[in-house]
Coordinates of C-alpha atoms in Angstrom, one line a residue:
M153 CA -18.4 -15.7 -32.7
T154 CA -18.7 -16.3 -29.0
S155 CA -20.4 -13.7 -26.9
V156 CA -18.0 -11.8 -24.6
V157 CA -20.6 -10.3 -22.3
D158 CA -19.6 -12.5 -19.3
Y159 CA -15.9 -11.9 -19.6
D160 CA -13.9 -9.4 -17.6
P161 CA -10.9 -8.3 -19.6
L162 CA -8.7 -7.6 -16.6
L163 CA -9.4 -10.9 -15.0
L164 CA -8.8 -12.8 -18.2
L165 CA -5.5 -10.9 -18.7
R166 CA -4.3 -11.7 -15.2
Q167 CA -5.2 -15.4 -15.5
S168 CA -3.6 -15.7 -18.9
I169 CA -0.4 -14.2 -17.5
A170 CA -0.5 -16.5 -14.5
S171 CA -0.8 -19.6 -16.7
G172 CA 1.7 -18.4 -19.3
S173 CA -0.8 -18.9 -22.1
A174 CA -0.7 -17.0 -25.4
I175 CA -2.3 -13.5 -25.8
I176 CA -2.4 -12.7 -29.5
P177 CA -3.3 -9.3 -31.0
T178 CA -5.4 -10.0 -34.1
T179 CA -7.6 -8.3 -36.6
S180 CA -10.1 -11.1 -36.6
P181 CA -13.0 -11.6 -34.1
D182 CA -13.2 -15.3 -35.0
T183 CA -12.6 -17.8 -32.1
S184 CA -12.4 -20.9 -34.3
S185 CA -9.2 -23.0 -34.6
S186 CA -8.4 -21.3 -37.9
S187 CA -7.9 -18.0 -36.2
T188 CA -4.9 -19.3 -34.3
S189 CA -3.0 -19.8 -37.5
S190 CA -3.4 -16.1 -38.5
P191 CA -0.2 -14.0 -38.0
E192 CA 0.1 -11.8 -35.0
T193 CA -0.5 -8.2 -35.8
S194 CA 0.9 -5.0 -34.1
L195 CA -1.1 -3.2 -31.4
S196 CA -1.6 -0.3 -33.8
Q197 CA -3.3 -2.6 -36.4
A198 CA -5.1 -5.1 -34.0
T199 CA -8.8 -4.8 -33.3
H200 CA -9.0 -7.7 -30.9
L201 CA -7.0 -9.7 -28.3
H202 CA -7.2 -13.4 -28.6
F203 CA -7.1 -15.2 -25.2
T204 CA -6.5 -19.0 -25.0
H205 CA -7.0 -19.5 -21.2
P206 CA -9.2 -20.3 -19.4
A207 CA -11.3 -20.5 -22.7
R208 CA -10.6 -19.4 -26.2
V209 CA -12.2 -16.0 -26.5
V210 CA -11.6 -12.8 -28.5
I211 CA -12.1 -9.4 -26.7
P212 CA -12.2 -6.1 -28.6
I213 CA -8.9 -4.3 -27.9
D214 CA -10.6 -1.0 -27.2
A215 CA -12.9 -2.5 -24.6
P216 CA -13.0 -0.5 -21.4
T217 CA -11.7 -2.1 -18.2
R218 CA -12.3 -1.8 -14.5
F219 CA -9.0 0.2 -14.1
V220 CA -9.9 3.8 -13.6
S221 CA -7.6 6.8 -14.1
N222 CA -8.8 10.3 -13.6
D223 CA -12.4 9.0 -13.2
R224 CA -12.2 7.4 -16.7
P225 CA -11.9 3.6 -17.5
V226 CA -8.7 2.6 -19.3
D227 CA -9.1 0.6 -22.4
L228 CA -7.6 -3.0 -22.8
R229 CA -5.0 -1.8 -25.4
S230 CA -3.4 0.6 -22.9
I231 CA -3.4 -2.1 -20.2
Y232 CA -1.8 -4.7 -22.4
F233 CA 0.7 -2.2 -23.8
A234 CA 1.7 -1.3 -20.2
W235 CA 2.2 -4.9 -19.4
L236 CA 4.4 -5.5 -22.4
N237 CA 6.6 -2.5 -21.4
R238 CA 6.7 -3.4 -17.7
E239 CA 10.4 -3.7 -17.5
V240 CA 11.4 -0.5 -19.3
A241 CA 12.1 2.9 -17.7
I242 CA 9.4 5.5 -17.7
P243 CA 11.0 7.8 -20.3
E244 CA 11.3 4.8 -22.7
Y245 CA 7.7 3.7 -21.9
N246 CA 6.4 7.3 -22.7
A247 CA 8.4 7.4 -25.9
S248 CA 7.0 4.0 -27.0
A249 CA 3.5 5.2 -26.1
T250 CA 3.9 8.3 -28.2
K251 CA 5.2 6.3 -31.1
L252 CA 2.2 3.9 -30.9
N253 CA -0.2 6.9 -30.8
E254 CA 1.4 8.2 -34.0
E255 CA 0.9 4.8 -35.6
L256 CA -2.8 4.9 -34.5
A257 CA -3.1 8.1 -36.6
G258 CA -5.7 9.8 -34.3
T259 CA -8.2 6.9 -34.4
T260 CA -7.6 6.4 -30.7
T261 CA -4.9 7.1 -28.1
V262 CA -3.0 4.9 -25.7
H263 CA -3.3 6.0 -22.0
K264 CA 0.1 6.9 -20.4
F265 CA 0.0 5.7 -16.8
A266 CA 1.5 7.7 -14.0
F267 CA 4.4 5.9 -12.3
V268 CA 2.3 4.9 -9.2
E269 CA -0.6 3.7 -11.4
R270 CA 1.8 1.7 -13.6
L271 CA 3.4 0.1 -10.6
D272 CA 0.1 -0.7 -9.0
L273 CA -1.2 -2.2 -12.3
I274 CA 1.8 -4.4 -12.9
T275 CA 1.9 -5.6 -9.3
W276 CA -1.7 -6.7 -9.6
L277 CA -1.4 -8.4 -12.9
E278 CA 1.7 -10.3 -11.7
G279 CA -0.4 -11.6 -8.7
A280 CA 2.0 -10.0 -6.2
S281 CA -0.9 -7.9 -4.9
E282 CA -4.5 -8.8 -4.3
E283 CA -5.9 -5.3 -4.1
S284 CA -5.6 -2.0 -6.0
E285 CA -7.0 1.4 -5.3
Y286 CA -7.4 2.0 -9.1
I287 CA -9.4 -1.1 -10.0
K288 CA -13.2 -1.1 -9.4
P289 CA -14.6 -4.3 -7.8
L290 CA -16.5 -6.9 -9.8
A291 CA -20.2 -6.6 -9.9
G292 CA -20.7 -9.6 -7.5
D293 CA -18.1 -8.4 -5.0
K294 CA -19.8 -5.9 -2.6
D295 CA -16.7 -5.6 -0.3
G296 CA -14.7 -3.9 -3.0
A297 CA -12.1 -6.7 -3.2
V298 CA -10.4 -7.2 -6.6
H299 CA -8.6 -10.4 -5.7
L300 CA -9.2 -14.0 -6.7
G301 CA -9.4 -15.5 -3.2
G302 CA -12.4 -15.6 -0.9
A303 CA -16.1 -15.3 -1.8
G304 CA -15.5 -12.5 -4.2
G305 CA -12.9 -14.6 -6.0
A306 CA -15.3 -17.5 -6.1
A307 CA -17.8 -15.4 -7.9
A308 CA -15.2 -14.2 -10.3
H309 CA -14.1 -17.8 -11.0
A310 CA -17.7 -18.8 -11.5
Q311 CA -18.2 -15.9 -13.9
V312 CA -15.2 -17.2 -16.0
A313 CA -16.5 -20.8 -15.7
K314 CA -19.9 -19.7 -16.9
A315 CA -18.3 -17.9 -19.9
S316 CA -16.2 -21.0 -20.6
A317 CA -19.3 -23.2 -20.7
T318 CA -21.0 -20.6 -22.9
A319 CA -18.1 -20.7 -25.3
V320 CA -18.1 -24.5 -25.5
S321 CA -21.9 -24.7 -26.2
A322 CA -21.8 -21.9 -28.7
A323 CA -18.9 -23.5 -30.5
A324 CA -20.7 -26.8 -30.5
R325 CA -23.8 -25.3 -32.0
A326 CA -21.7 -23.6 -34.7
G327 CA -20.1 -26.9 -35.6
R328 CA -16.6 -25.6 -35.4
G329 CA -15.4 -26.2 -31.8
T330 CA -12.0 -27.8 -31.2
L331 CA -12.2 -28.6 -27.5
D332 CA -12.0 -32.3 -26.5
P333 CA -15.5 -33.7 -26.0
R334 CA -14.6 -34.9 -22.6
L335 CA -13.4 -31.4 -21.6
A336 CA -16.7 -30.0 -23.0
Q337 CA -18.6 -32.5 -20.9
I338 CA -16.7 -31.4 -17.8
Y339 CA -17.5 -27.7 -18.5
N340 CA -21.2 -28.5 -18.9
G341 CA -21.2 -30.5 -15.6
E342 CA -19.6 -27.7 -13.6
R343 CA -21.6 -26.5 -10.6
R344 CA -22.7 -22.9 -10.9
M345 CA -21.7 -20.8 -7.9
G346 CA -23.4 -17.7 -6.7
D347 CA -21.9 -14.5 -5.2
R348 CA -21.4 -14.0 -1.5
N349 CA -24.9 -12.5 -1.0
T350 CA -26.7 -15.5 -2.4
V351 CA -24.5 -18.0 -0.7
L352 CA -24.2 -16.4 2.8
R353 CA -27.2 -14.1 3.2
G354 CA -29.7 -14.9 0.5
I355 CA -31.3 -12.2 -1.7
K356 CA -33.3 -10.4 1.0
P357 CA -31.4 -7.5 2.6
T358 CA -31.1 -7.4 6.4
D359 CA -31.7 -4.3 8.5
F360 CA -29.2 -4.0 11.3
S361 CA -30.3 -0.5 12.5
H362 CA -31.6 -2.0 15.8
V363 CA -28.0 -2.7 16.7
R364 CA -27.4 1.0 17.2
K365 CA -30.0 1.1 20.0
L366 CA -28.3 -1.9 21.7
A367 CA -24.9 -0.2 21.4
Q368 CA -25.9 3.1 22.9
P369 CA -25.7 2.1 26.6
L370 CA -22.2 0.7 25.8
M371 CA -20.9 3.8 24.2
A372 CA -18.3 5.6 26.3
R373 CA -19.3 9.1 27.3
K374 CA -16.9 11.6 25.8
P375 CA -15.6 14.4 28.0
S376 CA -17.4 17.7 27.7
P377 CA -15.6 20.5 25.9
A378 CA -14.5 23.8 27.6
G379 CA -17.5 25.6 29.2
G380 CA -19.2 22.5 30.5
V381 CA -21.7 22.2 27.6
P382 CA -21.9 18.5 26.7
T383 CA -21.6 17.6 23.0
T384 CA -24.2 15.6 21.1
S385 CA -22.1 12.4 21.4
S386 CA -21.8 12.8 25.2
V387 CA -25.5 12.9 25.8
P388 CA -26.8 9.4 26.8
G389 CA -29.1 7.9 24.2
S390 CA -27.7 9.8 21.2
I391 CA -25.0 9.1 18.6
S392 CA -23.3 11.8 16.7
S393 CA -23.4 11.9 12.9
S394 CA -19.6 11.3 12.8
T395 CA -20.1 8.1 14.8
S396 CA -23.0 7.0 12.6
L397 CA -20.7 7.5 9.5
A398 CA -17.9 5.6 11.2
L399 CA -20.2 2.6 11.7
N400 CA -21.0 2.4 8.0
Q401 CA -17.9 3.5 6.2
K402 CA -15.1 1.2 5.3
P403 CA -11.6 2.5 6.3
Q404 CA -9.6 3.7 3.3
R405 CA -6.5 1.8 2.2
R406 CA -3.3 3.4 3.5
P407 CA -1.1 4.7 0.7
D408 CA 2.5 3.5 0.2
P409 CA 5.1 6.0 1.4
I410 CA 7.7 7.2 -1.3
I411 CA 11.5 7.5 -1.0
L412 CA 13.3 9.6 -3.6
L413 CA 16.9 8.7 -4.7
S414 CA 19.4 11.0 -6.3
P415 CA 19.9 10.3 -10.0
S416 CA 23.5 11.7 -9.8
A417 CA 26.2 9.3 -11.1
S418 CA 28.2 10.2 -8.0
S419 CA 25.5 8.9 -5.7
L420 CA 26.5 5.8 -3.7
L421 CA 22.9 4.6 -3.8
R422 CA 21.0 4.0 -7.1
M423 CA 18.1 1.9 -8.1
S424 CA 20.4 -1.1 -8.8
N425 CA 21.8 -1.4 -5.3
V426 CA 19.4 0.4 -2.9
K427 CA 17.2 -2.7 -2.3
S428 CA 20.2 -4.8 -1.2
F429 CA 21.3 -2.0 1.1
L430 CA 18.0 -1.0 2.7
E431 CA 16.5 -4.5 2.9
G432 CA 19.6 -6.7 3.1
A433 CA 21.9 -4.3 5.0
H434 CA 24.7 -5.0 2.6
Y435 CA 26.3 -2.3 0.4
V436 CA 27.5 -3.1 -3.1
P437 CA 28.5 -0.6 -5.8
P438 CA 25.7 0.6 -8.1
D439 CA 25.3 -0.6 -11.7
H440 CA 25.1 2.5 -13.8
N441 CA 23.8 0.6 -16.8
S442 CA 20.7 -0.6 -14.9
A443 CA 17.4 0.5 -16.5
I444 CA 15.2 0.1 -13.4
S445 CA 12.9 3.1 -12.9
M446 CA 11.0 2.1 -9.8
L447 CA 10.8 -0.6 -7.2
H448 CA 9.4 -1.3 -3.8
I449 CA 10.7 -2.7 -0.6
S450 CA 9.0 -3.8 2.6
R451 CA 9.9 -2.9 6.2
V452 CA 8.1 -3.3 9.5
M453 CA 7.8 0.1 11.2
K454 CA 7.3 -1.1 14.8
D455 CA 6.2 2.3 16.2
I456 CA 3.7 2.9 13.4
D457 CA 2.2 -0.5 12.4
P458 CA 3.9 -3.5 14.2
G459 CA 1.4 -6.0 12.7
R460 CA 2.2 -5.8 9.0
P461 CA 5.1 -4.7 6.8
M462 CA 4.9 -1.3 5.2
R463 CA 5.6 -1.1 1.5
F464 CA 7.9 1.8 0.3
I465 CA 8.0 3.0 -3.3
L466 CA 11.5 4.0 -4.5
V467 CA 12.1 6.2 -7.6
E468 CA 14.8 8.5 -8.8
G469 CA 12.7 11.3 -10.4
S470 CA 9.5 13.2 -9.8
E471 CA 8.6 13.8 -13.4
Q472 CA 5.4 11.7 -13.2
F473 CA 4.3 12.9 -9.8
K474 CA 0.8 14.1 -9.2
P475 CA 0.5 17.0 -6.6
E476 CA -0.9 14.6 -3.9
Y477 CA 2.1 12.3 -4.2
W478 CA 4.3 14.8 -2.4
N479 CA 2.3 14.1 0.8
R480 CA 3.7 10.6 0.7
V481 CA 7.4 11.4 0.3
V482 CA 9.1 10.4 3.6
A483 CA 12.8 10.8 2.6
V484 CA 15.1 12.2 -0.1
F485 CA 18.6 10.9 -0.7
T486 CA 20.9 13.6 -1.9
T487 CA 24.5 14.3 -3.0
G488 CA 24.1 18.0 -2.4
Q489 CA 23.7 19.0 -6.1
A490 CA 21.0 21.6 -6.6
W491 CA 19.9 20.4 -10.0
Q492 CA 18.4 17.3 -8.3
F493 CA 15.6 19.5 -7.0
K494 CA 14.7 21.4 -10.2
N495 CA 11.5 19.3 -10.8
Y496 CA 10.6 19.0 -7.1
K497 CA 7.6 20.7 -5.5
W498 CA 10.1 22.6 -3.3
R499 CA 13.1 23.6 -5.5
D500 CA 14.9 25.4 -2.7
A501 CA 16.9 22.9 -0.6
A502 CA 16.2 24.6 2.7
E503 CA 12.5 24.6 2.0
L504 CA 12.5 21.0 0.8
F505 CA 14.3 19.6 3.9
R506 CA 12.0 21.6 6.1
H507 CA 9.2 19.3 4.9
V508 CA 11.0 16.1 4.1
L509 CA 13.9 14.2 5.8
G510 CA 17.2 14.5 3.8
I511 CA 19.8 11.7 3.8
Y512 CA 23.4 11.8 2.5
L513 CA 25.4 8.6 2.2
G514 CA 29.2 8.9 1.8
W515 CA 32.4 7.0 2.4
R516 CA 33.6 6.6 6.0
G517 CA 36.6 8.9 6.7
E518 CA 35.6 11.5 4.1
Q519 CA 33.8 14.8 4.9
P520 CA 30.4 15.4 3.3
P521 CA 30.3 18.1 0.5
D522 CA 30.1 21.7 1.6
A523 CA 26.5 21.9 0.1
V524 CA 25.4 19.0 2.3
R525 CA 26.9 20.5 5.4
G526 CA 25.2 23.8 4.5
F527 CA 21.8 22.1 4.7
G528 CA 22.4 21.8 8.5
H529 CA 20.7 19.3 10.8
R530 CA 17.8 18.7 8.4
V531 CA 20.0 16.4 6.3
M532 CA 21.2 13.2 8.0
A533 CA 24.8 12.4 7.0
C534 CA 25.8 8.7 7.0
S535 CA 28.9 6.9 5.9
V536 CA 29.8 3.4 4.9
E537 CA 33.1 1.6 4.6
K538 CA 34.8 2.0 1.3
W539 CA 34.2 -0.7 -1.2
R540 CA 36.9 -3.2 -1.6
D541 CA 37.5 -5.9 -4.2
P542 CA 35.5 -9.0 -3.0
T543 CA 38.4 -11.2 -4.1
A544 CA 40.8 -9.4 -1.8
P545 CA 41.5 -11.1 1.6
G546 CA 39.2 -9.8 4.4
A547 CA 37.1 -7.8 2.0
D548 CA 33.8 -8.7 3.7
S549 CA 35.1 -8.1 7.2
S550 CA 34.4 -4.4 7.0
R551 CA 30.8 -4.8 5.8
W552 CA 29.4 -5.6 9.2
R553 CA 29.0 -1.9 9.8
D554 CA 26.5 -1.6 7.0
R555 CA 23.7 -3.0 9.2
E556 CA 24.4 -0.3 11.8
V557 CA 24.1 2.4 9.2
V558 CA 20.9 1.0 7.7
E559 CA 19.2 0.7 11.1
G560 CA 20.1 4.3 11.8
I561 CA 18.6 5.4 8.5
W562 CA 15.3 3.5 9.1
K563 CA 15.1 4.9 12.7
A564 CA 15.3 8.4 11.3
I565 CA 12.7 7.7 8.6
E566 CA 10.3 6.2 11.1
G567 CA 10.7 9.1 13.5
N568 CA 10.1 11.6 10.8
M569 CA 7.0 9.7 9.6
R570 CA 5.4 9.6 13.0
A571 CA 6.0 13.4 13.4
K572 CA 4.4 14.0 10.0
G573 CA 1.2 12.1 10.9
W574 CA 1.7 8.5 9.6
R575 CA -0.4 6.1 11.6
K576 CA -1.4 2.4 11.4
D577 CA -4.4 3.1 9.0
A578 CA -3.7 6.7 7.9
A579 CA -1.3 8.9 6.1
P580 CA -0.8 12.7 6.2
T581 CA -3.0 14.7 3.8
K582 CA -0.5 17.6 3.8
L583 CA 3.1 18.0 4.7
D584 CA 3.7 20.8 7.1

């Protein structure tokens, strides 16, 4: 059996997904060719995952990974199970996880991801994101990056290449390898690459503390507080502890803001049509049979961060919310029905819309419901042209107003975000 010490389960899973190669749950730890003919087993019976790319290797299915939830590493079985159920709604995913835990009969349990954790994991595994706040960096990546590009990615690729060569040589010594001899020769001739420290800086650490002394004359003197007593940072030749920390700490990643939609069947905006409306500025009727439980859209908020698009997470329910997620909610779409708020942090509508912007979308020419009008100015009422059959003459001529409505909604969301404390590299820690 090939040693799996040099393999990273998360990186192997991501590369296998990108290449479309087979990932086989199995009860055998054997990596020989005969293992590929064994039937695929269920996740409740499997003890290993058989990867075929970039090298044939078998990883224990209960192996811990670099994905951390609640300060605990998540096992490979839970990661792979979440990937297999990436397209199902959260209630169906939780039901499937409960059923699998019953099949495991208490020997172990499958971790149930919170909706933000699940979205972050799936986005990273698909290759749509190169960073994740829940994934610890590789051992050779000191910058904390979890992507495949750059020096950290080179080290990760070198690690997998080293493991591939180890697998080839071990299989050759065992007399049961199936790789082409020419491919084995290529693996053995690969150049071993070091991490970013050995390539760029060597193994000796460099002390840059003298730079602080050089920077002191250039530090702008801060104004003295009331009373005329200068602060520590305003005295020439000294640097405050906060400045010292700022020189050494890496800025935290800005979290993604969250928009809540109404799950009501009477709502004009649902998960199936909100992306085309808020991103494409074109309204189409919702598909009530859609099983989409979450998605994200991108939008440049010029007054907050004009240099890069901001990613928004859209969901219809708050059942999987952690308490801190409410600090990231920037808008709530509502139809005025009170049952929508029963699982919210603020169940009273007046209290909810004191903290979060409310938005109602209705048909042009029709009055909003009495409940929405009772919310007052804290709920923004918008209206779109009534939907007409696309085959009817001139059906699309009335849809030019959609963009005007969408721009008004985004302007209100951006203004509310700025007022609540959203900045280029920061988000509010508490909604006032």
